[in-house]
Every structure is written in structure tokens, then in C-alpha cells.
Amino acid sequence: MSDGAVLHVKGRVLVGPEDVRDELWVVGGRVSYDRPAGARDITTVTGWALPGLVDAHCHVGLDAHGPVDADTAEKQALTDREAGALLLRDAGSPSDTRWTDDRADLPKIIRAGRHIARTRRYIRNYAWEIEPDDLVAYVAQEARRGDGWVKLVGDWIDRDLGDLSACWPREPVEAAIAEAHRLGARVTAHCFATEPLRDLVEAGIDCVEHATGLTDDLIPLFAERGVAIVPTLVNIATFPQLAAGGESRFPRWSAHMRRLHDRRYDTVRAAYDAGIPVYAGTDAGGSLAHGLVAGEVAELVTAGIPAVAALSATTWGARAWLGRPGLQEGAPADLVVYEGDPRADVRVLAAPRRVVLEGRIVE
Ligand SMILES: [Zn+2]
């Protein structure tokens, strides 16, 4: 579009789950609900518009083996964009991807710096691997490098034990979370098992990734403290494969992973029913491909979360949680237009009709 051109979105604009309007205008890259005076050169898009989807857990600049070059990171971000994911919460990356902030054609990224893991207790080449004495210093460093989040690896397989176990004693975690909060950053942790959860929540953590180990006695604690979860069900779906791969060396770990997988939908549903904030994240960028956010929303619905709440987990609710606007007057025009009402069937998210980023239709 040339300067002065105006984009007109017609049909149903889902500003909020209950706030539905008939049209939206994009002027100078921003959302407006007033027809601009003297509008000319109008491009019209029709359909059901949502705020750009949020992938609340993915990794840009990372693949199964570690950091990737800028071209590969760009392709990852473009794949997310194609899927309508226009706001990414990067849950840890060893690459410096801050250059994407200058690219109006790429999804916006909220970074958590680089993962902080215990020595030899995470995927090789991903994390800072450190011991508890250094945790506060590393958390402070990543809080300064990130965009308001820090990512811990809360549990991982302990090869001597042959099972998942917590990576951090309570005291350094408590001090590290306090330090992050002092620096204005929120803290999240990768956790599959039940064991680390109580300490992390009581230490003040803001969010838990995966959270497959949530149990009935922990759910009220999460709800009371407002600790969010990002279940990453499209990733949990790979647990049986992982379990099969580790079966001969780590049978106890394999059985544990299978149990967590078996009850994943019940876990997510119970968390949602108790009022725990649940957000949509795919865990793309490790072993999973980018662009899977529609599949994650469908999985949340399969788990028993109502469609509107599952949509909110990738749109209105997720944006509010991350402190980013949706389709309010004056907000950057990041939106996706679909053929049908996503509240009636979230599967329409799999096929965006138009993706609009910073007011521009992207192909
Ligand atoms: Zn991840």
C-alpha cells in the first residue's frame, strides 16, 4: 500500500470475547474505529478478525542442536507469521535475536534471555549450565538481557537417579526470583514433574511451562497465587516417543513421562477449572516446527477448555498477560482475518485468510 492508503476490515472484529464490531480501519499502521476523513485508496478485507495470535512459548534462533544463524531464525519467525502468530514469547534462546525488533515485517518477540539450567541437566548447547551458587547472578544477567522474563529449567532427568528431579534447592531459587522481580522481570520455569512445583510457587514464580506434574493438592496453590501455566500440549504429545527412546536406559523416567502424558488433558482441564491462567504455547524451535499455534489452541479445546477461553489463551487474555494491546483504538494493527467465527470452531485458526502486521497485509 502507498502512503495514505487505508485498510478496511469488514465483517466481525473480535475486539474482545464480547466486544464485537462490524468494521475496523487501519490508518498509519494503527487501529481506528472511525472511518478516516477523505479515505482513498481503500483495500478491503472481509471476515472474522482477531488480534494477532500469541505463541506464549516458542524459541526463535534455536533448533534441536542449539543456536542457529540469523537466516534460519528469520525463517522461523516468518513461519510463525504465516500461522498468524504475531506476538511470540520466546522462552529461552542462546541466540541474540534483538535485531528482529527493527523489522516491522516480523512478529514481535518478548524474550526471556537464555535458559538457565543446572550443569549437564538440559539439552546440550541450549542453556547457561550453572550451579546454585551462581543462580542469582545469572538470573540478574538474563533479566537485563531479556524483555521482562527469565527462564529457568526447573527439572530434568537425573541420570544417576534415572528419573526426573528438581534442579534447584529452594533457597537460591527464592533469592533469584526476588532479584528478578527487583529488576522488573517475571520468572518462569520448565517443569515436567510434580516435585519442584511447590517450592517454585512458594518462592514466588510467575509461570510454569508444561506443568504436566500439576496435582490436585497443588492446583489451589497455583490458583491462589495467580501462577500461570503454558501447557504446550503439542509438545507433550511427543512424550510417548521420548519415553520409547529412553526406555532401555531409563525405564523409570520413561514410565514417568508416559504417566504425565496419559493425564495431560485432565491436568490442563483441572487447572483451568480452578482458575489458573492457561496460555497457548507450542514450544516451537527446539525439536518442534514453528507455526503450530492453531494446533495448540485445538489441543486446549480437546483438553476441555471452552472455545472462547482457548481463543483468549492466544489472543485477548495472552496479550493482557504480556502487557501488549489487542485491537484497541490506536494499537498497532496486528491482526488475523478468518473465514468463519473462531468462537464457533477454533479449527478455523489453521487457515488465516489474511495476516496483517503493523497495518500491512503480509503474503
Ligand atoms: Zn521450550
Tab-separated table of C-alpha atoms and ligand atoms in Angstrom:
chain	number	residue	atom	x	y	z
A	1	MET	CA	0.000	0.000	0.000
A	2	SER	CA	1.151	3.523	-0.730
A	3	ASP	CA	1.358	6.214	1.917
A	4	GLY	CA	-2.076	7.494	2.722
A	5	ALA	CA	-3.612	4.166	1.755
A	6	VAL	CA	-6.188	2.790	4.132
A	7	LEU	CA	-7.026	-0.772	5.065
A	8	HIS	CA	-10.638	-1.529	5.889
A	9	VAL	CA	-11.523	-4.734	7.731
A	10	LYS	CA	-15.197	-5.615	7.415
A	11	GLY	CA	-17.305	-8.365	8.906
A	12	ARG	CA	-16.806	-9.202	12.558
A	13	VAL	CA	-13.950	-7.705	14.533
A	14	LEU	CA	-13.471	-9.589	17.802
A	15	VAL	CA	-12.009	-6.796	19.913
A	16	GLY	CA	-12.820	-8.895	22.961
A	17	PRO	CA	-14.831	-12.069	23.510
A	18	GLU	CA	-17.969	-9.943	23.993
A	19	ASP	CA	-16.863	-6.779	22.206
A	20	VAL	CA	-17.632	-7.446	18.556
A	21	ARG	CA	-17.681	-4.671	15.967
A	22	ASP	CA	-18.591	-4.561	12.290
A	23	GLU	CA	-15.506	-2.874	10.974
A	24	LEU	CA	-12.042	-1.583	11.694
A	25	TRP	CA	-9.813	0.861	9.853
A	26	VAL	CA	-6.054	0.871	9.690
A	27	VAL	CA	-4.501	4.280	9.400
A	28	GLY	CA	-0.745	4.772	9.580
A	29	GLY	CA	-0.367	1.198	10.817
A	30	ARG	CA	-2.742	1.771	13.740
A	31	VAL	CA	-6.216	0.551	14.575
A	32	SER	CA	-9.067	3.033	14.297
A	33	TYR	CA	-12.809	2.594	14.652
A	34	ASP	CA	-13.590	5.857	12.899
A	35	ARG	CA	-13.662	5.999	9.142
A	36	PRO	CA	-10.794	8.304	8.277
A	37	ALA	CA	-11.868	11.579	6.709
A	38	GLY	CA	-11.199	11.614	2.977
A	39	ALA	CA	-10.186	7.966	2.922
A	40	ARG	CA	-8.929	6.994	-0.521
A	41	ASP	CA	-7.090	4.045	-1.978
A	42	ILE	CA	-9.035	1.685	0.302
A	43	THR	CA	-8.172	-2.007	0.475
A	44	THR	CA	-10.972	-4.060	1.997
A	45	VAL	CA	-10.595	-7.390	3.772
A	46	THR	CA	-13.671	-9.258	4.932
A	47	GLY	CA	-14.094	-11.964	7.522
A	48	TRP	CA	-13.661	-12.572	11.232
A	49	ALA	CA	-10.780	-10.590	12.690
A	50	LEU	CA	-8.812	-11.463	15.817
A	51	PRO	CA	-5.829	-9.741	17.391
A	52	GLY	CA	-2.591	-11.305	16.111
A	53	LEU	CA	-2.220	-14.658	17.837
A	54	VAL	CA	0.230	-15.133	20.690
A	55	ASP	CA	2.547	-18.119	20.859
A	56	ALA	CA	3.372	-17.873	24.552
A	57	HIS	CA	6.168	-20.434	24.446
A	58	CYS	CA	8.444	-20.770	21.473
A	59	HIS	CA	12.107	-20.323	20.678
A	60	VAL	CA	13.463	-18.199	17.848
A	61	GLY	CA	17.104	-18.689	16.953
A	62	LEU	CA	17.210	-22.249	18.246
A	63	ASP	CA	16.818	-25.700	16.759
A	64	ALA	CA	17.294	-29.248	18.041
A	65	HIS	CA	21.073	-28.803	18.177
A	66	GLY	CA	21.424	-25.297	19.623
A	67	PRO	CA	21.729	-21.767	18.239
A	68	VAL	CA	21.015	-21.172	14.534
A	69	ASP	CA	22.073	-18.389	12.175
A	70	ALA	CA	20.031	-15.261	11.501
A	71	ASP	CA	18.603	-16.584	8.208
A	72	THR	CA	17.182	-19.627	9.964
A	73	ALA	CA	15.828	-17.500	12.817
A	74	GLU	CA	14.167	-15.247	10.238
A	75	LYS	CA	12.534	-18.266	8.557
A	76	GLN	CA	11.238	-19.430	11.954
A	77	ALA	CA	9.706	-16.024	12.627
A	78	LEU	CA	8.166	-15.916	9.130
A	79	THR	CA	6.641	-19.367	9.645
A	80	ASP	CA	5.005	-18.105	12.838
A	81	ARG	CA	3.782	-15.028	10.984
A	82	GLU	CA	2.197	-17.158	8.281
A	83	ALA	CA	0.321	-19.037	11.015
A	84	GLY	CA	-0.988	-15.738	12.383
A	85	ALA	CA	1.285	-15.776	15.455
A	86	LEU	CA	2.315	-12.118	15.600
A	87	LEU	CA	3.432	-11.922	19.229
A	88	LEU	CA	5.920	-14.528	20.430
A	89	ARG	CA	7.043	-15.088	23.973
A	90	ASP	CA	10.479	-16.572	23.479
A	91	ALA	CA	11.015	-18.984	26.365
A	92	GLY	CA	14.787	-19.044	26.100
A	93	SER	CA	17.275	-18.799	23.250
A	94	PRO	CA	21.065	-18.898	23.076
A	95	SER	CA	20.939	-16.599	20.001
A	96	ASP	CA	20.753	-12.849	20.204
A	97	THR	CA	17.632	-12.115	18.146
A	98	ARG	CA	17.203	-8.497	19.161
A	99	TRP	CA	17.821	-7.480	15.546
A	100	THR	CA	14.248	-8.601	14.785
A	101	ASP	CA	12.968	-5.639	16.814
A	102	ASP	CA	13.888	-3.379	13.890
A	103	ARG	CA	11.916	-5.498	11.430
A	104	ALA	CA	8.296	-4.339	11.182
A	105	ASP	CA	7.615	-7.332	8.916
A	106	LEU	CA	8.439	-9.903	11.623
A	107	PRO	CA	6.362	-10.943	14.636
A	108	LYS	CA	7.094	-9.070	17.849
A	109	ILE	CA	9.174	-11.064	20.315
A	110	ILE	CA	9.173	-10.892	24.105
A	111	ARG	CA	12.403	-12.574	25.186
A	112	ALA	CA	13.386	-14.456	28.316
A	113	GLY	CA	17.119	-14.292	27.607
A	114	ARG	CA	18.862	-17.639	27.579
A	115	HIS	CA	17.670	-20.672	29.563
A	116	ILE	CA	19.351	-21.117	32.945
A	117	ALA	CA	19.904	-24.787	33.736
A	118	ARG	CA	21.827	-26.903	36.204
A	119	THR	CA	25.130	-28.311	34.907
A	120	ARG	CA	24.512	-31.171	32.424
A	121	ARG	CA	20.807	-31.145	33.246
A	122	TYR	CA	19.338	-29.916	29.978
A	123	ILE	CA	19.565	-30.244	26.189
A	124	ARG	CA	23.140	-29.653	25.058
A	125	ASN	CA	24.031	-26.166	23.666
A	126	TYR	CA	20.811	-24.541	24.883
A	127	ALA	CA	21.336	-23.133	28.351
A	128	TRP	CA	23.768	-21.471	30.659
A	129	GLU	CA	24.648	-24.511	32.738
A	130	ILE	CA	25.497	-23.420	36.259
A	131	GLU	CA	25.418	-24.407	39.934
A	132	PRO	CA	23.052	-22.971	42.562
A	133	ASP	CA	25.627	-20.521	43.984
A	134	ASP	CA	25.624	-18.666	40.667
A	135	LEU	CA	21.868	-18.625	40.148
A	136	VAL	CA	21.178	-15.103	41.422
A	137	ALA	CA	23.927	-13.605	39.250
A	138	TYR	CA	22.745	-15.414	36.094
A	139	VAL	CA	19.130	-14.517	36.709
A	140	ALA	CA	20.124	-10.858	37.106
A	141	GLN	CA	22.131	-11.026	33.876
A	142	GLU	CA	19.298	-12.603	31.866
A	143	ALA	CA	16.724	-10.245	33.411
A	144	ARG	CA	18.754	-7.379	31.969
A	145	ARG	CA	19.126	-9.063	28.555
A	146	GLY	CA	15.506	-10.131	28.172
A	147	ASP	CA	12.215	-8.354	27.674
A	148	GLY	CA	10.766	-8.833	31.139
A	149	TRP	CA	11.097	-12.593	31.572
A	150	VAL	CA	13.701	-15.031	32.839
A	151	LYS	CA	13.585	-18.758	32.104
A	152	LEU	CA	14.784	-21.465	34.487
A	153	VAL	CA	14.962	-25.166	33.802
A	154	GLY	CA	13.205	-26.399	36.924
A	155	ASP	CA	13.563	-30.128	36.426
A	156	TRP	CA	15.212	-32.579	34.072
A	157	ILE	CA	16.306	-36.175	34.050
A	158	ASP	CA	18.893	-37.003	36.712
A	159	ARG	CA	20.826	-39.797	35.037
A	160	ASP	CA	22.055	-41.283	38.319
A	161	LEU	CA	18.535	-41.400	39.659
A	162	GLY	CA	17.092	-42.489	36.312
A	163	ASP	CA	14.131	-40.156	36.696
A	164	LEU	CA	13.093	-36.510	36.560
A	165	SER	CA	14.136	-34.497	39.570
A	166	ALA	CA	14.209	-30.867	40.695
A	167	CYS	CA	17.277	-28.909	39.593
A	168	TRP	CA	17.456	-26.218	42.289
A	169	PRO	CA	17.294	-26.093	46.056
A	170	ARG	CA	14.642	-23.774	47.463
A	171	GLU	CA	16.874	-21.015	48.874
A	172	PRO	CA	18.792	-19.921	45.759
A	173	VAL	CA	15.580	-20.050	43.720
A	174	GLU	CA	13.856	-17.810	46.211
A	175	ALA	CA	16.748	-15.327	46.133
A	176	ALA	CA	16.910	-15.475	42.323
A	177	ILE	CA	13.193	-14.839	41.852
A	178	ALA	CA	13.350	-11.931	44.304
A	179	GLU	CA	16.257	-10.487	42.316
A	180	ALA	CA	14.376	-10.843	39.007
A	181	HIS	CA	11.345	-9.131	40.485
A	182	ARG	CA	13.550	-6.336	41.838
A	183	LEU	CA	14.800	-5.852	38.254
A	184	GLY	CA	11.252	-5.791	36.921
A	185	ALA	CA	11.327	-9.241	35.288
A	186	ARG	CA	8.954	-12.155	35.738
A	187	VAL	CA	10.282	-15.680	36.112
A	188	THR	CA	9.096	-18.886	34.522
A	189	ALA	CA	10.405	-22.437	34.729
A	190	HIS	CA	10.346	-25.549	32.620
A	191	CYS	CA	8.791	-28.300	34.775
A	192	PHE	CA	7.517	-31.716	33.788
A	193	ALA	CA	7.394	-33.364	37.229
A	194	THR	CA	5.399	-32.608	40.365
A	195	GLU	CA	8.366	-32.438	42.729
A	196	PRO	CA	9.719	-28.903	42.019
A	197	LEU	CA	6.345	-27.163	41.810
A	198	ARG	CA	5.577	-26.316	45.432
A	199	ASP	CA	8.994	-24.774	46.081
A	200	LEU	CA	8.866	-22.750	42.873
A	201	VAL	CA	5.417	-21.366	43.597
A	202	GLU	CA	6.191	-20.621	47.233
A	203	ALA	CA	9.402	-18.937	46.065
A	204	GLY	CA	7.251	-16.544	44.025
A	205	ILE	CA	7.478	-17.864	40.453
A	206	ASP	CA	5.143	-16.200	37.943
A	207	CYS	CA	4.568	-19.014	35.462
A	208	VAL	CA	5.355	-22.687	34.881
A	209	GLU	CA	5.945	-24.098	31.393
A	210	HIS	CA	4.443	-27.532	30.570
A	211	ALA	CA	3.279	-28.078	34.178
A	212	THR	CA	2.402	-31.696	33.421
A	213	GLY	CA	3.090	-32.565	37.072
A	214	LEU	CA	0.277	-30.413	38.488
A	215	THR	CA	-1.729	-32.371	41.024
A	216	ASP	CA	-4.984	-31.783	42.885
A	217	ASP	CA	-3.169	-30.583	46.002
A	218	LEU	CA	-1.014	-28.072	44.067
A	219	ILE	CA	-3.714	-26.653	41.818
A	220	PRO	CA	-5.310	-24.483	44.557
A	221	LEU	CA	-1.871	-23.078	45.410
A	222	PHE	CA	-1.261	-22.052	41.786
A	223	ALA	CA	-4.750	-20.552	41.570
A	224	GLU	CA	-4.400	-18.611	44.811
A	225	ARG	CA	-1.028	-17.135	43.779
A	226	GLY	CA	-2.135	-16.474	40.194
A	227	VAL	CA	0.713	-18.559	38.759
A	228	ALA	CA	0.052	-19.088	35.059
A	229	ILE	CA	0.771	-22.247	33.074
A	230	VAL	CA	1.646	-22.737	29.413
A	231	PRO	CA	0.916	-26.436	28.829
A	232	THR	CA	2.471	-26.786	25.339
A	233	LEU	CA	0.241	-29.778	24.573
A	234	VAL	CA	1.590	-30.148	21.024
A	235	ASN	CA	4.945	-30.788	22.678
A	236	ILE	CA	3.575	-33.061	25.419
A	237	ALA	CA	2.188	-35.169	22.543
A	238	THR	CA	5.788	-36.223	21.847
A	239	PHE	CA	6.294	-37.735	25.332
A	240	PRO	CA	5.470	-41.317	24.264
A	241	GLN	CA	8.179	-41.136	21.564
A	242	LEU	CA	10.683	-39.724	24.052
A	243	ALA	CA	9.709	-42.400	26.550
A	244	ALA	CA	10.208	-45.136	23.962
A	245	GLY	CA	13.640	-43.735	23.094
A	246	GLY	CA	14.817	-43.763	26.721
A	247	GLU	CA	13.116	-46.996	27.746
A	248	SER	CA	16.155	-49.282	27.910
A	249	ARG	CA	18.477	-46.907	29.802
A	250	PHE	CA	15.950	-45.060	31.960
A	251	PRO	CA	12.833	-47.233	32.438
A	252	ARG	CA	11.668	-45.288	35.490
A	253	TRP	CA	11.899	-41.977	33.649
A	254	SER	CA	10.061	-43.479	30.653
A	255	ALA	CA	7.208	-44.683	32.831
A	256	HIS	CA	7.036	-41.275	34.489
A	257	MET	CA	6.830	-39.475	31.128
A	258	ARG	CA	4.061	-41.828	29.993
A	259	ARG	CA	2.032	-41.186	33.142
A	260	LEU	CA	2.357	-37.425	32.675
A	261	HIS	CA	1.278	-37.805	29.055
A	262	ASP	CA	-1.670	-40.041	29.894
A	263	ARG	CA	-3.220	-37.489	32.226
A	264	ARG	CA	-2.280	-34.325	30.310
A	265	TYR	CA	-5.808	-33.319	29.308
A	266	ASP	CA	-7.197	-33.928	32.806
A	267	THR	CA	-4.353	-31.853	34.255
A	268	VAL	CA	-4.984	-28.896	31.962
A	269	ARG	CA	-8.744	-29.065	32.422
A	270	ALA	CA	-8.449	-29.214	36.223
A	271	ALA	CA	-6.070	-26.236	36.190
A	272	TYR	CA	-8.436	-24.223	34.024
A	273	ASP	CA	-11.472	-25.156	36.139
A	274	ALA	CA	-9.659	-23.997	39.282
A	275	GLY	CA	-8.995	-20.576	37.755
A	276	ILE	CA	-5.310	-20.985	36.896
A	277	PRO	CA	-4.471	-18.737	33.921
A	278	VAL	CA	-3.675	-21.001	30.946
A	279	TYR	CA	-1.940	-19.698	27.817
A	280	ALA	CA	-1.260	-21.197	24.399
A	281	GLY	CA	2.362	-22.028	23.644
A	282	THR	CA	3.816	-24.542	21.225
A	283	ASP	CA	7.463	-24.964	22.278
A	284	ALA	CA	8.435	-24.492	18.638
A	285	GLY	CA	12.107	-24.133	17.910
A	286	GLY	CA	13.550	-26.985	19.908
A	287	SER	CA	12.566	-30.200	18.196
A	288	LEU	CA	9.176	-28.902	17.044
A	289	ALA	CA	8.478	-26.820	13.946
A	290	HIS	CA	7.245	-23.245	14.141
A	291	GLY	CA	3.748	-22.245	13.089
A	292	LEU	CA	1.799	-24.699	15.269
A	293	VAL	CA	-0.237	-22.269	17.333
A	294	ALA	CA	-3.591	-23.232	15.803
A	295	GLY	CA	-2.877	-26.844	16.711
A	296	GLU	CA	-2.145	-25.865	20.317
A	297	VAL	CA	-5.442	-23.982	20.614
A	298	ALA	CA	-7.248	-27.042	19.235
A	299	GLU	CA	-5.460	-29.172	21.843
A	300	LEU	CA	-6.617	-26.858	24.646
A	301	VAL	CA	-10.175	-27.395	23.419
A	302	THR	CA	-9.609	-31.155	23.301
A	303	ALA	CA	-8.465	-30.911	26.929
A	304	GLY	CA	-11.885	-29.487	27.761
A	305	ILE	CA	-11.272	-25.743	27.812
A	306	PRO	CA	-14.229	-23.865	26.270
A	307	ALA	CA	-13.505	-22.462	22.804
A	308	VAL	CA	-13.703	-18.796	23.816
A	309	ALA	CA	-11.284	-19.364	26.705
A	310	ALA	CA	-8.911	-21.293	24.442
A	311	LEU	CA	-9.025	-18.389	21.971
A	312	SER	CA	-8.357	-15.947	24.778
A	313	ALA	CA	-5.303	-18.033	25.693
A	314	THR	CA	-3.791	-16.988	22.353
A	315	THR	CA	-5.423	-13.557	21.914
A	316	TRP	CA	-7.120	-11.230	24.428
A	317	GLY	CA	-6.019	-12.915	27.644
A	318	ALA	CA	-2.498	-13.696	26.476
A	319	ARG	CA	-1.911	-10.142	25.273
A	320	ALA	CA	-3.165	-8.654	28.526
A	321	TRP	CA	-0.925	-11.041	30.475
A	322	LEU	CA	2.088	-9.994	28.419
A	323	GLY	CA	1.207	-6.307	28.654
A	324	ARG	CA	0.590	-5.871	24.928
A	325	PRO	CA	-2.512	-4.350	23.330
A	326	GLY	CA	-5.077	-6.206	21.261
A	327	LEU	CA	-7.324	-4.360	18.832
A	328	GLN	CA	-7.968	-1.268	20.930
A	329	GLU	CA	-8.188	2.135	19.223
A	330	GLY	CA	-4.666	3.339	18.425
A	331	ALA	CA	-2.954	-0.036	18.898
A	332	PRO	CA	-0.553	-1.357	16.235
A	333	ALA	CA	-2.716	-3.075	13.623
A	334	ASP	CA	-1.558	-6.672	14.158
A	335	LEU	CA	-4.489	-8.878	13.300
A	336	VAL	CA	-5.589	-12.024	11.522
A	337	VAL	CA	-8.742	-12.439	9.450
A	338	TYR	CA	-10.513	-15.795	9.136
A	339	GLU	CA	-13.318	-17.157	7.002
A	340	GLY	CA	-15.509	-18.274	9.900
A	341	ASP	CA	-16.216	-17.482	13.534
A	342	PRO	CA	-13.321	-18.912	15.557
A	343	ARG	CA	-15.541	-18.922	18.664
A	344	ALA	CA	-17.774	-21.468	16.955
A	345	ASP	CA	-14.870	-23.650	15.824
A	346	VAL	CA	-11.248	-22.894	16.717
A	347	ARG	CA	-10.088	-25.041	13.804
A	348	VAL	CA	-10.561	-22.014	11.517
A	349	LEU	CA	-7.318	-20.690	13.049
A	350	ALA	CA	-5.408	-23.216	10.948
A	351	ALA	CA	-6.167	-21.279	7.759
A	352	PRO	CA	-5.860	-17.485	8.069
A	353	ARG	CA	-7.440	-15.628	5.167
A	354	ARG	CA	-5.272	-12.553	5.740
A	355	VAL	CA	-2.492	-11.708	8.157
A	356	VAL	CA	-1.973	-8.018	8.879
A	357	LEU	CA	1.188	-6.906	10.681
A	358	GLU	CA	1.797	-3.246	11.569
A	359	GLY	CA	-1.102	-2.416	9.264
A	360	ARG	CA	0.314	-4.204	6.235
A	361	ILE	CA	-1.149	-7.296	4.621
A	362	VAL	CA	1.563	-9.927	4.505
A	363	GLU	CA	1.604	-12.577	1.814
B	1	ZN	ZN	10.691	-24.585	25.401
